[in-house]
Amino acid sequence: MVMNYNKLFSKQTLNMRSSIIREMLSSTKGIPGLISFAGGFPAPETFPKEDIAQIFADVIKNEGDDILQYGASEGDRLLKEQLRRVETDLEGLKDEEILVTVGSTNGIYLYAASLVNEGDVILAEAPSFLGSLLAFESMGADLVSIDMDDEGIIPEKMSEVAEQLKKEGKNIKFLYLIPDFQNPRGTTMSHKRRKEIIEVASEYNIPILEDNPYGPLRYAGEKVKSMYSIARYEMGNPDTVTMVKSFSKILGPGLRLAYIIGSEILIGKMCSWMQKVNVSPDCVAQRAVAEYLKRDLLMPHVETVRDFYRPRMNAMIDSMNKFMPDGLKWTKPDGGMFLWIELPEKINGDELFEKAKKFKIAFIPGSNFYPKGREKYNCMRLNFSYPTPEQIETGIERLAELIKSEM
Amino acid sequence: MVMNYNKLFSKQTLNMRSSIIREMLSSTKGIPGLISFAGGFPAPETFPKEDIAQIFADVIKNEGDDILQYGASEGDRLLKEQLRRVETDLEGLKDEEILVTVGSTNGIYLYAASLVNEGDVILAEAPSFLGSLLAFESMGADLVSIDMDDEGIIPEKMSEVAEQLKKEGKNIKFLYLIPDFQNPRGTTMSHKRRKEIIEVASEYNIPILEDNPYGPLRYAGEKVKSMYSIARYEMGNPDTVTMVKSFSKILGPGLRLAYIIGSEILIGKMCSWMQKVNVSPDCVAQRAVAEYLKRDLLMPHVETVRDFYRPRMNAMIDSMNKFMPDGLKWTKPDGGMFLWIELPEKINGDELFEKAKKFKIAFIPGSNFYPKGREKYNCMRLNFSYPTPEQIETGIERLAELIKSEM
């Protein structure tokens, strides 16, 4: 009696891609002295363990009857109250315009589930965050990327693509963007460009999903308003942009807490999906974070996080300037966790990854951030949030040696 | 610039049913002295607040660097280790045969996502748990129910249905069952019946999803082995049955923690879906529960939970015997949270619900537990885990008066 599951799996399940990053990285484990620019993890030194421990104990002791019980699918009312108080993007929003989610990924999944049928088109930056691309593919979506310059995707190119897809009778369901400190490129879209993109999107009835996990991690330069805020408050357009923000990079991703804000009708549908997918996020974690905000601990903590990461970003930018040969291009991030290198055409990032082991360094080959079949290979993503400034300098020097040997 | 989301929602989203239970119940709010048999919530008196508060503080303080960080999609290794130690069903299982999930609902969703395409058939008991039925419908599944007797679904009927659907060229993806203290009927399937169903399922290559949220809540009678254990250990069939078990009814549903065990290939696919849907369950909650198990607190706590609920179940059964008129049938649960009443054909549970407000009682009309379009109306579900034994006696007396007035 052996079950034949291969005859039973859904089409999406059989076509599902796993991230190959995990496998690549496990091949670097156990290399002594390896300096890794590969991960995307926040540094555990930034987790406010003592405060969080105390607050969890307090809320469970005092409010356990409530928060150990089933909670609302739309999320904890008290957390929303605190979010509105401390986050300018949320000022004046109704409860029905906010959904608390099990991390950003969950918010992105519920958004896509609300909109996408098999064969529908999702527009995206290329390169973009692999996790989202894989989730979209798993729903049978057709990923179409739009050409970019240093300010982000190009509005005229977006119009052209939308026009062309319309002619082909395709359904474009949304545009997925990471405007702040993009993953993997580390770049930030200008205010002007954001407005232009929102205009094109509105014209073609294409909603925008603004993924904003890194927003608070700005170490230099001026804050740019979120696309959500620009659309709602500057352009009088409260419907087009939906934004997902996370506590993962500032409190700890293990808590699995994020929130998504947008049009009431869309948030309502996502809430119905939440009911079926998870019932609700963890009610204890939601209330603990509400209490953390209530005690006014978040903003000072974010400052310490910025102070922790700033020297790392600077060390990477300085080392790049100091060691890298001519013929390379790289981005100059003002925040976030990543810097992106474009190599000369003939150098393949995947092959370089293998050779890098001898130089005791690791990074993510850029090909991993493109939709299937549309990969570029002469690129790589470097993370600067995990290694120390000293490791960063040493590692970039080694990487420069490796790249020179290939040129 | 108004977005037209109605043109953009996916087919499933537009067809999605919400539970109408919530709306019905809000109509009973504010009735003074109302005794409610409607909910399915565990009693907050059973939550071990002090222990849980202490353990959360301890694990965040001692292991915060690890558990506030991103965790494995397949779940916390230490939690699995403890589960294997304390749960007989899990003895000897590999990590790859266990997936930790964001509550049972999440496990059920990931299971269905792994298997179901639009139009596929899912077999189920009727009546069954509304939450699962709604989730299956939202995936575009065709729900087919199998006739039941007091032992559960009837194996011969299952063969007939499977044979018929095969002839029609339908894909049956799985059979969904709650064999212990079923929701809503409160009944438990016999050992013999479980074996017979597994045999039919294996013959037709139909996997079984055994939903087991109430297993630990036995207040009378002898434990019946899980279908998972029977298939694996008695019948040498480790693949057919996948079982999902939860901490919701014994520690608190707000923690959103459950686990699902089954065939390695299927668990692997569910883990890929987890990566896309949630990344992972809350890592802090996982480790806290692992520590709770490690300190050997679970088994004594489950005993206190049983002692808390036992007098409530007994009060309900005794009151039913004492007050109810002839011409009614009801189930005799040995555990769980529910008892099911079959009314004379002419009495409609939905109409009774409205009249019950005057009698200051509430329950869930039975029609809510059937697939859309296949409702039965002469039935109702009563919960006995939330009201006190005294409230139960008073409430059942009132309910009997109401029913008598309709006969």
PDB file of N, CA, C and O in Angstrom, chain B residues 293-331:
ATOM      1  N   LEU B 293       7.382  21.854  26.926  1.00  0.00           N
ATOM      2  CA  LEU B 293       7.409  20.388  26.859  1.00  0.00           C
ATOM      3  C   LEU B 293       8.634  19.843  27.600  1.00  0.00           C
ATOM      4  O   LEU B 293       8.556  18.861  28.330  1.00  0.00           O
ATOM      5  N   LYS B 294       9.767  20.515  27.428  1.00  0.00           N
ATOM      6  CA  LYS B 294      11.022  20.054  28.032  1.00  0.00           C
ATOM      7  C   LYS B 294      10.920  20.047  29.557  1.00  0.00           C
ATOM      8  O   LYS B 294      11.492  19.180  30.222  1.00  0.00           O
ATOM      9  N   ARG B 295      10.196  21.011  30.097  1.00  0.00           N
ATOM     10  CA  ARG B 295      10.036  21.082  31.560  1.00  0.00           C
ATOM     11  C   ARG B 295       8.943  20.130  32.057  1.00  0.00           C
ATOM     12  O   ARG B 295       8.529  20.206  33.213  1.00  0.00           O
ATOM     13  N   ASP B 296       8.459  19.281  31.160  1.00  0.00           N
ATOM     14  CA  ASP B 296       7.434  18.278  31.502  1.00  0.00           C
ATOM     15  C   ASP B 296       6.181  18.891  32.112  1.00  0.00           C
ATOM     16  O   ASP B 296       5.594  18.349  33.041  1.00  0.00           O
ATOM     17  N   LEU B 297       5.781  20.028  31.557  1.00  0.00           N
ATOM     18  CA  LEU B 297       4.581  20.700  32.060  1.00  0.00           C
ATOM     19  C   LEU B 297       3.321  20.303  31.290  1.00  0.00           C
ATOM     20  O   LEU B 297       2.210  20.476  31.790  1.00  0.00           O
ATOM     21  N   LEU B 298       3.474  19.756  30.081  1.00  0.00           N
ATOM     22  CA  LEU B 298       2.287  19.567  29.237  1.00  0.00           C
ATOM     23  C   LEU B 298       1.333  18.509  29.782  1.00  0.00           C
ATOM     24  O   LEU B 298       0.130  18.764  29.904  1.00  0.00           O
ATOM     25  N   MET B 299       1.864  17.337  30.101  1.00  0.00           N
ATOM     26  CA  MET B 299       0.967  16.236  30.482  1.00  0.00           C
ATOM     27  C   MET B 299       0.170  16.559  31.757  1.00  0.00           C
ATOM     28  O   MET B 299      -1.050  16.389  31.768  1.00  0.00           O
ATOM     29  N   PRO B 300       0.817  17.050  32.828  1.00  0.00           N
ATOM     30  CA  PRO B 300       0.020  17.441  34.006  1.00  0.00           C
ATOM     31  C   PRO B 300      -0.996  18.536  33.668  1.00  0.00           C
ATOM     32  O   PRO B 300      -2.130  18.512  34.171  1.00  0.00           O
ATOM     33  N   HIS B 301      -0.597  19.458  32.792  1.00  0.00           N
ATOM     34  CA  HIS B 301      -1.542  20.526  32.430  1.00  0.00           C
ATOM     35  C   HIS B 301      -2.757  19.964  31.693  1.00  0.00           C
ATOM     36  O   HIS B 301      -3.896  20.367  31.963  1.00  0.00           O
ATOM     37  N   VAL B 302      -2.519  19.033  30.779  1.00  0.00           N
ATOM     38  CA  VAL B 302      -3.644  18.443  30.039  1.00  0.00           C
ATOM     39  C   VAL B 302      -4.610  17.770  31.018  1.00  0.00           C
ATOM     40  O   VAL B 302      -5.840  17.845  30.846  1.00  0.00           O
ATOM     41  N   GLU B 303      -4.075  17.156  32.072  1.00  0.00           N
ATOM     42  CA  GLU B 303      -4.956  16.551  33.096  1.00  0.00           C
ATOM     43  C   GLU B 303      -5.857  17.605  33.746  1.00  0.00           C
ATOM     44  O   GLU B 303      -7.049  17.371  33.943  1.00  0.00           O
ATOM     45  N   THR B 304      -5.278  18.765  34.061  1.00  0.00           N
ATOM     46  CA  THR B 304      -6.111  19.806  34.689  1.00  0.00           C
ATOM     47  C   THR B 304      -7.153  20.333  33.706  1.00  0.00           C
ATOM     48  O   THR B 304      -8.265  20.673  34.105  1.00  0.00           O
ATOM     49  N   VAL B 305      -6.788  20.390  32.428  1.00  0.00           N
ATOM     50  CA  VAL B 305      -7.759  20.832  31.415  1.00  0.00           C
ATOM     51  C   VAL B 305      -8.911  19.837  31.336  1.00  0.00           C
ATOM     52  O   VAL B 305     -10.088  20.220  31.304  1.00  0.00           O
ATOM     53  N   ARG B 306      -8.584  18.547  31.342  1.00  0.00           N
ATOM     54  CA  ARG B 306      -9.638  17.517  31.293  1.00  0.00           C
ATOM     55  C   ARG B 306     -10.545  17.625  32.514  1.00  0.00           C
ATOM     56  O   ARG B 306     -11.773  17.540  32.397  1.00  0.00           O
ATOM     57  N   ASP B 307      -9.937  17.824  33.672  1.00  0.00           N
ATOM     58  CA  ASP B 307     -10.737  17.936  34.899  1.00  0.00           C
ATOM     59  C   ASP B 307     -11.640  19.165  34.860  1.00  0.00           C
ATOM     60  O   ASP B 307     -12.713  19.165  35.474  1.00  0.00           O
ATOM     61  N   PHE B 308     -11.183  20.192  34.158  1.00  0.00           N
ATOM     62  CA  PHE B 308     -11.979  21.409  34.042  1.00  0.00           C
ATOM     63  C   PHE B 308     -13.196  21.195  33.137  1.00  0.00           C
ATOM     64  O   PHE B 308     -14.301  21.646  33.431  1.00  0.00           O
ATOM     65  N   TYR B 309     -12.995  20.492  32.026  1.00  0.00           N
ATOM     66  CA  TYR B 309     -14.083  20.334  31.046  1.00  0.00           C
ATOM     67  C   TYR B 309     -15.033  19.170  31.374  1.00  0.00           C
ATOM     68  O   TYR B 309     -16.189  19.184  30.966  1.00  0.00           O
ATOM     69  N   ARG B 310     -14.529  18.147  32.074  1.00  0.00           N
ATOM     70  CA  ARG B 310     -15.335  16.939  32.294  1.00  0.00           C
ATOM     71  C   ARG B 310     -16.702  17.244  32.913  1.00  0.00           C
ATOM     72  O   ARG B 310     -17.734  16.800  32.371  1.00  0.00           O
ATOM     73  N   PRO B 311     -16.753  18.038  34.004  1.00  0.00           N
ATOM     74  CA  PRO B 311     -18.077  18.319  34.599  1.00  0.00           C
ATOM     75  C   PRO B 311     -19.007  19.073  33.649  1.00  0.00           C
ATOM     76  O   PRO B 311     -20.229  18.973  33.765  1.00  0.00           O
ATOM     77  N   ARG B 312     -18.441  19.807  32.717  1.00  0.00           N
ATOM     78  CA  ARG B 312     -19.259  20.547  31.752  1.00  0.00           C
ATOM     79  C   ARG B 312     -19.903  19.588  30.750  1.00  0.00           C
ATOM     80  O   ARG B 312     -21.089  19.696  30.446  1.00  0.00           O
ATOM     81  N   MET B 313     -19.074  18.644  30.254  1.00  0.00           N
ATOM     82  CA  MET B 313     -19.639  17.661  29.333  1.00  0.00           C
ATOM     83  C   MET B 313     -20.731  16.858  30.047  1.00  0.00           C
ATOM     84  O   MET B 313     -21.827  16.657  29.508  1.00  0.00           O
ATOM     85  N   ASN B 314     -20.419  16.429  31.274  1.00  0.00           N
ATOM     86  CA  ASN B 314     -21.395  15.630  32.015  1.00  0.00           C
ATOM     87  C   ASN B 314     -22.668  16.419  32.285  1.00  0.00           C
ATOM     88  O   ASN B 314     -23.780  15.873  32.180  1.00  0.00           O
ATOM     89  N   ALA B 315     -22.513  17.696  32.623  1.00  0.00           N
ATOM     90  CA  ALA B 315     -23.689  18.536  32.873  1.00  0.00           C
ATOM     91  C   ALA B 315     -24.549  18.619  31.619  1.00  0.00           C
ATOM     92  O   ALA B 315     -25.791  18.583  31.693  1.00  0.00           O
ATOM     93  N   MET B 316     -23.907  18.691  30.470  1.00  0.00           N
ATOM     94  CA  MET B 316     -24.697  18.811  29.249  1.00  0.00           C
ATOM     95  C   MET B 316     -25.434  17.510  28.947  1.00  0.00           C
ATOM     96  O   MET B 316     -26.634  17.513  28.656  1.00  0.00           O
ATOM     97  N   ILE B 317     -24.706  16.381  29.054  1.00  0.00           N
ATOM     98  CA  ILE B 317     -25.359  15.094  28.765  1.00  0.00           C
ATOM     99  C   ILE B 317     -26.502  14.842  29.754  1.00  0.00           C
ATOM    100  O   ILE B 317     -27.618  14.470  29.353  1.00  0.00           O
ATOM    101  N   ASP B 318     -26.248  15.095  31.045  1.00  0.00           N
ATOM    102  CA  ASP B 318     -27.274  14.877  32.060  1.00  0.00           C
ATOM    103  C   ASP B 318     -28.496  15.772  31.817  1.00  0.00           C
ATOM    104  O   ASP B 318     -29.642  15.324  31.923  1.00  0.00           O
ATOM    105  N   SER B 319     -28.228  17.026  31.499  1.00  0.00           N
ATOM    106  CA  SER B 319     -29.343  17.966  31.280  1.00  0.00           C
ATOM    107  C   SER B 319     -30.143  17.592  30.042  1.00  0.00           C
ATOM    108  O   SER B 319     -31.373  17.748  30.012  1.00  0.00           O
ATOM    109  N   MET B 320     -29.451  17.130  29.017  1.00  0.00           N
ATOM    110  CA  MET B 320     -30.156  16.686  27.804  1.00  0.00           C
ATOM    111  C   MET B 320     -31.105  15.553  28.166  1.00  0.00           C
ATOM    112  O   MET B 320     -32.279  15.560  27.771  1.00  0.00           O
ATOM    113  N   ASN B 321     -30.590  14.572  28.930  1.00  0.00           N
ATOM    114  CA  ASN B 321     -31.426  13.434  29.333  1.00  0.00           C
ATOM    115  C   ASN B 321     -32.614  13.894  30.171  1.00  0.00           C
ATOM    116  O   ASN B 321     -33.720  13.376  30.036  1.00  0.00           O
ATOM    117  N   LYS B 322     -32.364  14.852  31.026  1.00  0.00           N
ATOM    118  CA  LYS B 322     -33.378  15.293  31.976  1.00  0.00           C
ATOM    119  C   LYS B 322     -34.489  16.120  31.315  1.00  0.00           C
ATOM    120  O   LYS B 322     -35.659  15.929  31.600  1.00  0.00           O
ATOM    121  N   PHE B 323     -34.077  17.039  30.408  1.00  0.00           N
ATOM    122  CA  PHE B 323     -35.054  18.029  29.940  1.00  0.00           C
ATOM    123  C   PHE B 323     -35.618  17.802  28.535  1.00  0.00           C
ATOM    124  O   PHE B 323     -36.699  18.290  28.219  1.00  0.00           O
ATOM    125  N   MET B 324     -34.867  17.114  27.682  1.00  0.00           N
ATOM    126  CA  MET B 324     -35.281  17.119  26.277  1.00  0.00           C
ATOM    127  C   MET B 324     -36.478  16.205  26.021  1.00  0.00           C
ATOM    128  O   MET B 324     -36.575  15.131  26.599  1.00  0.00           O
ATOM    129  N   PRO B 325     -37.378  16.635  25.140  1.00  0.00           N
ATOM    130  CA  PRO B 325     -38.572  15.836  24.825  1.00  0.00           C
ATOM    131  C   PRO B 325     -38.235  14.635  23.932  1.00  0.00           C
ATOM    132  O   PRO B 325     -37.152  14.590  23.343  1.00  0.00           O
ATOM    133  N   ASP B 326     -39.124  13.693  23.822  1.00  0.00           N
ATOM    134  CA  ASP B 326     -38.966  12.585  22.870  1.00  0.00           C
ATOM    135  C   ASP B 326     -38.990  13.129  21.438  1.00  0.00           C
ATOM    136  O   ASP B 326     -39.482  14.222  21.200  1.00  0.00           O
ATOM    137  N   GLY B 327     -38.446  12.364  20.518  1.00  0.00           N
ATOM    138  CA  GLY B 327     -38.501  12.785  19.118  1.00  0.00           C
ATOM    139  C   GLY B 327     -37.252  13.521  18.685  1.00  0.00           C
ATOM    140  O   GLY B 327     -37.137  13.968  17.543  1.00  0.00           O
ATOM    141  N   LEU B 328     -36.309  13.619  19.621  1.00  0.00           N
ATOM    142  CA  LEU B 328     -35.025  14.254  19.303  1.00  0.00           C
ATOM    143  C   LEU B 328     -33.929  13.197  19.371  1.00  0.00           C
ATOM    144  O   LEU B 328     -34.015  12.248  20.148  1.00  0.00           O
ATOM    145  N   LYS B 329     -32.889  13.380  18.581  1.00  0.00           N
ATOM    146  CA  LYS B 329     -31.703  12.531  18.722  1.00  0.00           C
ATOM    147  C   LYS B 329     -30.510  13.437  19.014  1.00  0.00           C
ATOM    148  O   LYS B 329     -30.422  14.530  18.485  1.00  0.00           O
ATOM    149  N   TRP B 330     -29.630  12.972  19.896  1.00  0.00           N
ATOM    150  CA  TRP B 330     -28.394  13.732  20.091  1.00  0.00           C
ATOM    151  C   TRP B 330     -27.230  12.788  20.317  1.00  0.00           C
ATOM    152  O   TRP B 330     -27.420  11.618  20.675  1.00  0.00           O
ATOM    153  N   THR B 331     -26.045  13.287  20.038  1.00  0.00           N
ATOM    154  CA  THR B 331     -24.840  12.458  20.175  1.00  0.00           C
ATOM    155  C   THR B 331     -24.387  12.443  21.628  1.00  0.00           C
ATOM    156  O   THR B 331     -24.739  13.330  22.405  1.00  0.00           O
TER     157      THR B 331
END
